[in-house]
Amino acid sequence: MAGVAAVLDTHDMLRAGVVVADGAEPGLAVRRRGSVPAAPLVSRVDAGDAPAESLDAVADQAAREATERLDPPAGVLLQIVWVDAGPERTGRLVVVVHHLVIDGLSWRILIPDLQAACEAAAAGREPELPPAGTSFKRWADLLVEEADAASRTTELQDWTTLLGQPEPPLGSRELDPSLDTASTMGRRSWTLPAQHAVTLAGRAPALFHCGVHEVLLSTLAGAVTRWRRENGQDGASGVLVDIEGHGREPVAGAELSRTIGWFSSTHPFASTRPAWTWTTCWPVARRRGPC
């Protein structure tokens, strides 16, 4: 428990909870250090009699059950389950954190810290973790301050114009909120042959001085343009998509290398070229704005 407690005290967002004030939007509030007990967040599953080949399945089931125990309004955003396979076998450790307070990069901070703190506690030492750096709250406040700066407000007209461009639907009709939901969404995947994957991930980005994301974005824009033309739509109307990034922008010198939280940034991108070729789409795709 001492190792988990040290992690809770180090990383503010693990002590967060959803709060709703009268007439206000829901928000996150962080409780003070030392105020969140570790014991209720840690549980044990006895897997001593489970066959070795079933331990992963036991851990999967424990993860599903731990997810059900998450309760943001009650401040329960973390669950840790020890799948105990007995003294002679390697067990499993399940760590479940609500996405409200963690992103992919945060796991690279949390897991090493949890390991170091628990190993220190098991050895009889007081767990001591490096400080977390700029807090998530401070970073959010810095974003608000920058958004109000004159250097940013002058961009408003450009972004408003970009988002105001008409765009025909991708399909035979407009989206229906009652029908077009996550539960009715379809998925399709393709596997590229190795020689094509090499071109996508290596040769093309090197040739056009861009990244794989720009390659995929250009391909998407070209495919949508072609589909629209083949289906009687205006092929020159362009494609408007949201581009999501990791969000850990060093605003005002913020130090975020050890800050746990759900960082994300999104900006719209519109392509308005009437025709897409390998020589025109790539430089366009690297820009953040209308082509």
Tab-separated table of C-alpha atoms in Angstrom:
chain	number	residue	atom	x	y	z
A	1	MET	CA	0.000	0.000	0.000
A	2	ALA	CA	2.899	2.372	0.723
A	3	GLY	CA	4.047	2.232	-2.896
A	4	VAL	CA	0.574	3.021	-4.244
A	5	ALA	CA	0.200	5.814	-1.697
A	6	ALA	CA	3.478	7.369	-2.867
A	7	VAL	CA	2.264	7.346	-6.465
A	8	LEU	CA	-1.047	8.928	-5.448
A	9	ASP	CA	0.741	11.681	-3.561
A	10	THR	CA	3.143	12.375	-6.436
A	11	HIS	CA	0.660	12.589	-9.297
A	12	ASP	CA	-2.192	15.020	-8.698
A	13	MET	CA	-4.581	13.780	-11.382
A	14	LEU	CA	-4.793	10.349	-9.751
A	15	ARG	CA	-6.488	12.138	-6.837
A	16	ALA	CA	-9.007	13.917	-9.070
A	17	GLY	CA	-12.761	13.543	-9.127
A	18	VAL	CA	-15.632	14.913	-11.170
A	19	VAL	CA	-17.565	17.728	-9.523
A	20	VAL	CA	-20.707	19.483	-10.720
A	21	ALA	CA	-21.569	22.896	-9.319
A	22	ASP	CA	-25.072	24.325	-9.605
A	23	GLY	CA	-25.597	25.641	-13.108
A	24	ALA	CA	-22.042	24.880	-14.192
A	25	GLU	CA	-20.429	22.346	-16.460
A	26	PRO	CA	-18.813	19.291	-14.825
A	27	GLY	CA	-15.189	19.791	-13.877
A	28	LEU	CA	-12.273	18.021	-12.241
A	29	ALA	CA	-11.175	18.789	-8.695
A	30	VAL	CA	-7.921	17.481	-7.209
A	31	ARG	CA	-7.805	16.497	-3.560
A	32	ARG	CA	-4.787	17.417	-1.444
A	33	ARG	CA	-1.824	15.111	-0.948
A	34	GLY	CA	-2.310	12.458	1.701
A	35	SER	CA	-6.099	12.707	1.571
A	36	VAL	CA	-6.715	9.705	-0.714
A	37	PRO	CA	-6.177	6.335	0.997
A	38	ALA	CA	-4.559	3.654	-1.131
A	39	ALA	CA	-6.165	0.608	0.497
A	40	PRO	CA	-9.652	0.941	-1.102
A	41	LEU	CA	-8.044	1.166	-4.530
A	42	VAL	CA	-6.063	-2.080	-4.224
A	43	SER	CA	-7.500	-5.598	-4.321
A	44	ARG	CA	-6.232	-9.155	-4.626
A	45	VAL	CA	-7.440	-12.091	-6.692
A	46	ASP	CA	-6.429	-15.556	-5.500
A	47	ALA	CA	-5.246	-17.441	-8.597
A	48	GLY	CA	-3.181	-20.050	-6.768
A	49	ASP	CA	-5.246	-22.913	-8.181
A	50	ALA	CA	-5.560	-21.483	-11.701
A	51	PRO	CA	-3.631	-23.254	-14.483
A	52	ALA	CA	-0.617	-21.309	-15.695
A	53	GLU	CA	-2.082	-20.899	-19.168
A	54	SER	CA	-5.220	-19.251	-17.716
A	55	LEU	CA	-3.510	-16.483	-15.733
A	56	ASP	CA	-3.808	-13.961	-18.532
A	57	ALA	CA	-7.530	-14.712	-18.808
A	58	VAL	CA	-7.894	-14.243	-15.052
A	59	ALA	CA	-6.133	-10.896	-15.339
A	60	ASP	CA	-8.401	-9.867	-18.228
A	61	GLN	CA	-11.465	-10.637	-16.154
A	62	ALA	CA	-10.010	-8.730	-13.204
A	63	ALA	CA	-9.420	-5.738	-15.490
A	64	ARG	CA	-13.040	-5.764	-16.676
A	65	GLU	CA	-14.315	-5.919	-13.115
A	66	ALA	CA	-11.916	-3.163	-12.026
A	67	THR	CA	-13.183	-0.956	-14.829
A	68	GLU	CA	-16.718	-1.321	-13.500
A	69	ARG	CA	-15.545	-0.074	-10.113
A	70	LEU	CA	-14.268	3.234	-11.492
A	71	ASP	CA	-16.485	6.060	-10.254
A	72	PRO	CA	-15.374	9.576	-11.314
A	73	PRO	CA	-17.984	11.467	-9.199
A	74	ALA	CA	-16.763	9.552	-6.153
A	75	GLY	CA	-13.139	10.257	-7.012
A	76	VAL	CA	-12.351	6.622	-7.889
A	77	LEU	CA	-10.248	6.893	-11.034
A	78	LEU	CA	-7.666	4.220	-10.240
A	79	GLN	CA	-7.865	0.503	-9.507
A	80	ILE	CA	-4.964	-1.872	-8.912
A	81	VAL	CA	-5.491	-5.632	-8.748
A	82	TRP	CA	-2.855	-8.180	-7.751
A	83	VAL	CA	-3.551	-11.544	-9.408
A	84	ASP	CA	-1.740	-13.768	-6.908
A	85	ALA	CA	-0.591	-16.989	-8.558
A	86	GLY	CA	1.189	-18.239	-5.440
A	87	PRO	CA	4.779	-18.049	-4.161
A	88	GLU	CA	6.233	-20.275	-6.900
A	89	ARG	CA	4.721	-18.572	-9.938
A	90	THR	CA	4.701	-15.120	-11.485
A	91	GLY	CA	1.379	-13.422	-10.951
A	92	ARG	CA	-0.165	-10.511	-12.808
A	93	LEU	CA	-0.648	-6.888	-11.824
A	94	VAL	CA	-3.679	-5.110	-13.290
A	95	VAL	CA	-3.628	-1.299	-13.348
A	96	VAL	CA	-6.795	0.465	-14.522
A	97	VAL	CA	-6.992	4.258	-14.759
A	98	HIS	CA	-9.894	6.304	-16.108
A	99	HIS	CA	-9.126	8.041	-19.404
A	100	LEU	CA	-10.231	11.352	-17.863
A	101	VAL	CA	-6.869	11.581	-16.128
A	102	ILE	CA	-4.413	9.608	-18.236
A	103	ASP	CA	-3.164	9.368	-21.802
A	104	GLY	CA	-0.761	7.084	-23.620
A	105	LEU	CA	2.372	8.996	-22.655
A	106	SER	CA	1.295	9.097	-19.013
A	107	TRP	CA	1.562	5.308	-18.780
A	108	ARG	CA	5.299	5.650	-19.412
A	109	ILE	CA	5.459	7.737	-16.246
A	110	LEU	CA	3.003	5.824	-14.068
A	111	ILE	CA	4.256	2.259	-14.494
A	112	PRO	CA	7.960	2.926	-13.735
A	113	ASP	CA	6.963	5.088	-10.753
A	114	LEU	CA	4.626	2.397	-9.429
A	115	GLN	CA	7.336	-0.247	-9.815
A	116	ALA	CA	9.996	1.889	-8.115
A	117	ALA	CA	7.707	2.851	-5.227
A	118	CYS	CA	6.531	-0.716	-4.593
A	119	GLU	CA	10.048	-2.122	-4.758
A	120	ALA	CA	11.212	0.479	-2.246
A	121	ALA	CA	8.327	-0.333	0.099
A	122	ALA	CA	8.963	-4.087	-0.233
A	123	ALA	CA	12.612	-3.493	0.719
A	124	GLY	CA	11.573	-1.580	3.819
A	125	ARG	CA	12.499	1.827	2.444
A	126	GLU	CA	10.360	4.941	2.270
A	127	PRO	CA	9.285	5.369	-1.370
A	128	GLU	CA	10.733	8.566	-2.824
A	129	LEU	CA	9.704	9.546	-6.341
A	130	PRO	CA	10.951	12.490	-8.415
A	131	PRO	CA	8.615	15.506	-8.414
A	132	ALA	CA	5.986	15.645	-11.127
A	133	GLY	CA	6.892	19.037	-12.619
A	134	THR	CA	4.256	21.458	-13.898
A	135	SER	CA	0.820	20.398	-12.695
A	136	PHE	CA	-1.974	19.640	-15.115
A	137	LYS	CA	-4.018	22.493	-13.641
A	138	ARG	CA	-1.207	24.986	-14.111
A	139	TRP	CA	-0.743	23.840	-17.706
A	140	ALA	CA	-4.489	24.287	-18.362
A	141	ASP	CA	-4.375	27.786	-16.866
A	142	LEU	CA	-1.419	28.652	-19.110
A	143	LEU	CA	-3.424	27.558	-22.163
A	144	VAL	CA	-6.256	29.904	-21.206
A	145	GLU	CA	-3.816	32.761	-20.771
A	146	GLU	CA	-2.254	32.103	-24.160
A	147	ALA	CA	-5.660	31.865	-25.848
A	148	ASP	CA	-6.439	35.372	-24.611
A	149	ALA	CA	-3.143	36.777	-25.877
A	150	ALA	CA	-3.261	39.157	-28.831
A	151	SER	CA	-0.989	36.875	-30.853
A	152	ARG	CA	-3.699	34.200	-30.707
A	153	THR	CA	-6.883	36.216	-30.972
A	154	THR	CA	-5.723	37.521	-34.348
A	155	GLU	CA	-6.038	33.942	-35.652
A	156	LEU	CA	-9.764	33.775	-34.874
A	157	GLN	CA	-10.983	35.006	-38.261
A	158	ASP	CA	-8.840	32.487	-40.149
A	159	TRP	CA	-10.102	29.551	-38.098
A	160	THR	CA	-13.716	30.758	-38.308
A	161	THR	CA	-13.458	31.003	-42.082
A	162	LEU	CA	-11.940	27.542	-42.277
A	163	LEU	CA	-14.719	25.938	-40.246
A	164	GLY	CA	-17.416	27.845	-42.109
A	165	GLN	CA	-16.658	26.286	-45.479
A	166	PRO	CA	-19.529	24.133	-46.845
A	167	GLU	CA	-18.806	20.435	-47.080
A	168	PRO	CA	-21.070	17.758	-48.614
A	169	PRO	CA	-21.727	14.665	-46.482
A	170	LEU	CA	-19.632	11.541	-46.855
A	171	GLY	CA	-22.508	9.294	-47.777
A	172	SER	CA	-25.943	9.364	-49.346
A	173	ARG	CA	-27.481	11.480	-46.558
A	174	GLU	CA	-26.699	13.719	-43.602
A	175	LEU	CA	-25.872	12.082	-40.273
A	176	ASP	CA	-28.849	11.144	-38.118
A	177	PRO	CA	-28.001	11.393	-34.378
A	178	SER	CA	-30.624	8.769	-33.553
A	179	LEU	CA	-29.168	6.223	-35.988
A	180	ASP	CA	-25.538	7.079	-36.527
A	181	THR	CA	-24.022	6.237	-33.147
A	182	ALA	CA	-20.968	4.388	-31.901
A	183	SER	CA	-23.025	1.184	-31.626
A	184	THR	CA	-23.903	1.234	-35.354
A	185	MET	CA	-20.444	2.194	-36.541
A	186	GLY	CA	-18.696	-0.219	-38.893
A	187	ARG	CA	-15.004	-0.893	-39.199
A	188	ARG	CA	-12.814	-2.114	-42.031
A	189	SER	CA	-9.116	-2.828	-41.993
A	190	TRP	CA	-6.495	-3.687	-44.584
A	191	THR	CA	-3.073	-5.283	-44.292
A	192	LEU	CA	-0.439	-3.832	-46.592
A	193	PRO	CA	2.109	-6.123	-48.214
A	194	ALA	CA	5.597	-5.540	-46.866
A	195	GLN	CA	6.854	-3.799	-50.003
A	196	HIS	CA	3.994	-1.281	-49.858
A	197	ALA	CA	4.456	-0.705	-46.125
A	198	VAL	CA	8.102	0.183	-46.727
A	199	THR	CA	7.009	2.835	-49.225
A	200	LEU	CA	4.351	4.212	-46.872
A	201	ALA	CA	6.474	4.375	-43.749
A	202	GLY	CA	9.915	5.034	-45.216
A	203	ARG	CA	10.395	6.049	-48.825
A	204	ALA	CA	7.448	8.418	-49.247
A	205	PRO	CA	8.070	10.482	-46.073
A	206	ALA	CA	11.766	10.744	-46.925
A	207	LEU	CA	11.037	11.830	-50.491
A	208	PHE	CA	8.539	14.535	-49.539
A	209	HIS	CA	10.205	15.582	-46.251
A	210	CYS	CA	7.164	14.819	-44.096
A	211	GLY	CA	5.885	12.156	-41.701
A	212	VAL	CA	3.679	9.100	-42.053
A	213	HIS	CA	0.716	11.123	-40.774
A	214	GLU	CA	1.004	13.522	-43.713
A	215	VAL	CA	1.145	10.572	-46.110
A	216	LEU	CA	-2.045	9.088	-44.668
A	217	LEU	CA	-3.789	12.453	-44.601
A	218	SER	CA	-2.970	13.095	-48.243
A	219	THR	CA	-4.179	9.638	-49.179
A	220	LEU	CA	-7.447	10.196	-47.318
A	221	ALA	CA	-8.028	13.517	-49.052
A	222	GLY	CA	-7.323	11.993	-52.457
A	223	ALA	CA	-9.629	9.040	-51.786
A	224	VAL	CA	-12.494	11.260	-50.613
A	225	THR	CA	-12.081	13.577	-53.611
A	226	ARG	CA	-12.231	10.624	-55.995
A	227	TRP	CA	-15.244	9.088	-54.209
A	228	ARG	CA	-17.147	12.355	-54.420
A	229	ARG	CA	-16.512	12.729	-58.117
A	230	GLU	CA	-17.576	9.143	-58.796
A	231	ASN	CA	-20.789	9.727	-56.817
A	232	GLY	CA	-21.792	12.955	-58.489
A	233	GLN	CA	-20.542	15.318	-55.785
A	234	ASP	CA	-18.247	18.286	-56.119
A	235	GLY	CA	-14.759	16.841	-56.086
A	236	ALA	CA	-13.267	20.278	-55.490
A	237	SER	CA	-15.215	20.912	-52.280
A	238	GLY	CA	-12.339	19.686	-50.150
A	239	VAL	CA	-12.059	17.559	-47.038
A	240	LEU	CA	-12.318	18.887	-43.487
A	241	VAL	CA	-10.901	16.726	-40.717
A	242	ASP	CA	-9.705	17.157	-37.142
A	243	ILE	CA	-6.021	16.492	-36.542
A	244	GLU	CA	-5.282	15.282	-33.028
A	245	GLY	CA	-1.887	15.552	-31.373
A	246	HIS	CA	-0.333	14.515	-28.070
A	247	GLY	CA	-1.051	17.963	-26.621
A	248	ARG	CA	2.022	18.262	-24.422
A	249	GLU	CA	2.901	21.692	-25.722
A	250	PRO	CA	5.582	23.472	-23.655
A	251	VAL	CA	3.451	26.568	-23.065
A	252	ALA	CA	5.349	29.298	-21.191
A	253	GLY	CA	8.149	26.869	-20.375
A	254	ALA	CA	5.924	24.268	-18.712
A	255	GLU	CA	7.785	21.085	-17.758
A	256	LEU	CA	5.472	18.162	-18.590
A	257	SER	CA	7.871	15.237	-18.928
A	258	ARG	CA	6.633	13.795	-15.614
A	259	THR	CA	3.063	15.099	-15.548
A	260	ILE	CA	0.253	12.547	-15.679
A	261	GLY	CA	-2.964	13.676	-17.319
A	262	TRP	CA	-5.078	13.481	-20.445
A	263	PHE	CA	-3.226	15.843	-22.758
A	264	SER	CA	-4.602	16.326	-26.228
A	265	SER	CA	-4.657	18.959	-28.946
A	266	THR	CA	-6.977	19.134	-31.940
A	267	HIS	CA	-7.014	21.485	-34.884
A	268	PRO	CA	-9.063	21.434	-38.092
A	269	PHE	CA	-7.417	20.828	-41.427
A	270	ALA	CA	-9.077	21.548	-44.777
A	271	SER	CA	-7.832	20.568	-48.212
A	272	THR	CA	-9.416	22.421	-51.101
A	273	ARG	CA	-7.329	21.300	-54.069
A	274	PRO	CA	-9.529	20.278	-57.003
A	275	ALA	CA	-7.132	17.494	-57.888
A	276	TRP	CA	-4.782	15.413	-55.815
A	277	THR	CA	-1.495	14.089	-57.105
A	278	TRP	CA	1.656	12.945	-55.423
A	279	THR	CA	3.345	16.257	-56.230
A	280	THR	CA	0.603	18.556	-54.913
A	281	CYS	CA	-0.963	16.889	-51.921
A	282	TRP	CA	2.041	16.365	-49.684
A	283	PRO	CA	3.254	19.923	-49.178
A	284	VAL	CA	-0.388	20.924	-48.714
A	285	ALA	CA	-0.987	18.280	-46.079
A	286	ARG	CA	1.824	19.639	-43.931
A	287	ARG	CA	0.066	22.968	-43.473
A	288	ARG	CA	-2.348	23.746	-40.658
A	289	GLY	CA	-5.045	25.528	-42.534
A	290	PRO	CA	-6.771	25.940	-45.854
A	291	CYS	CA	-4.787	25.110	-48.963
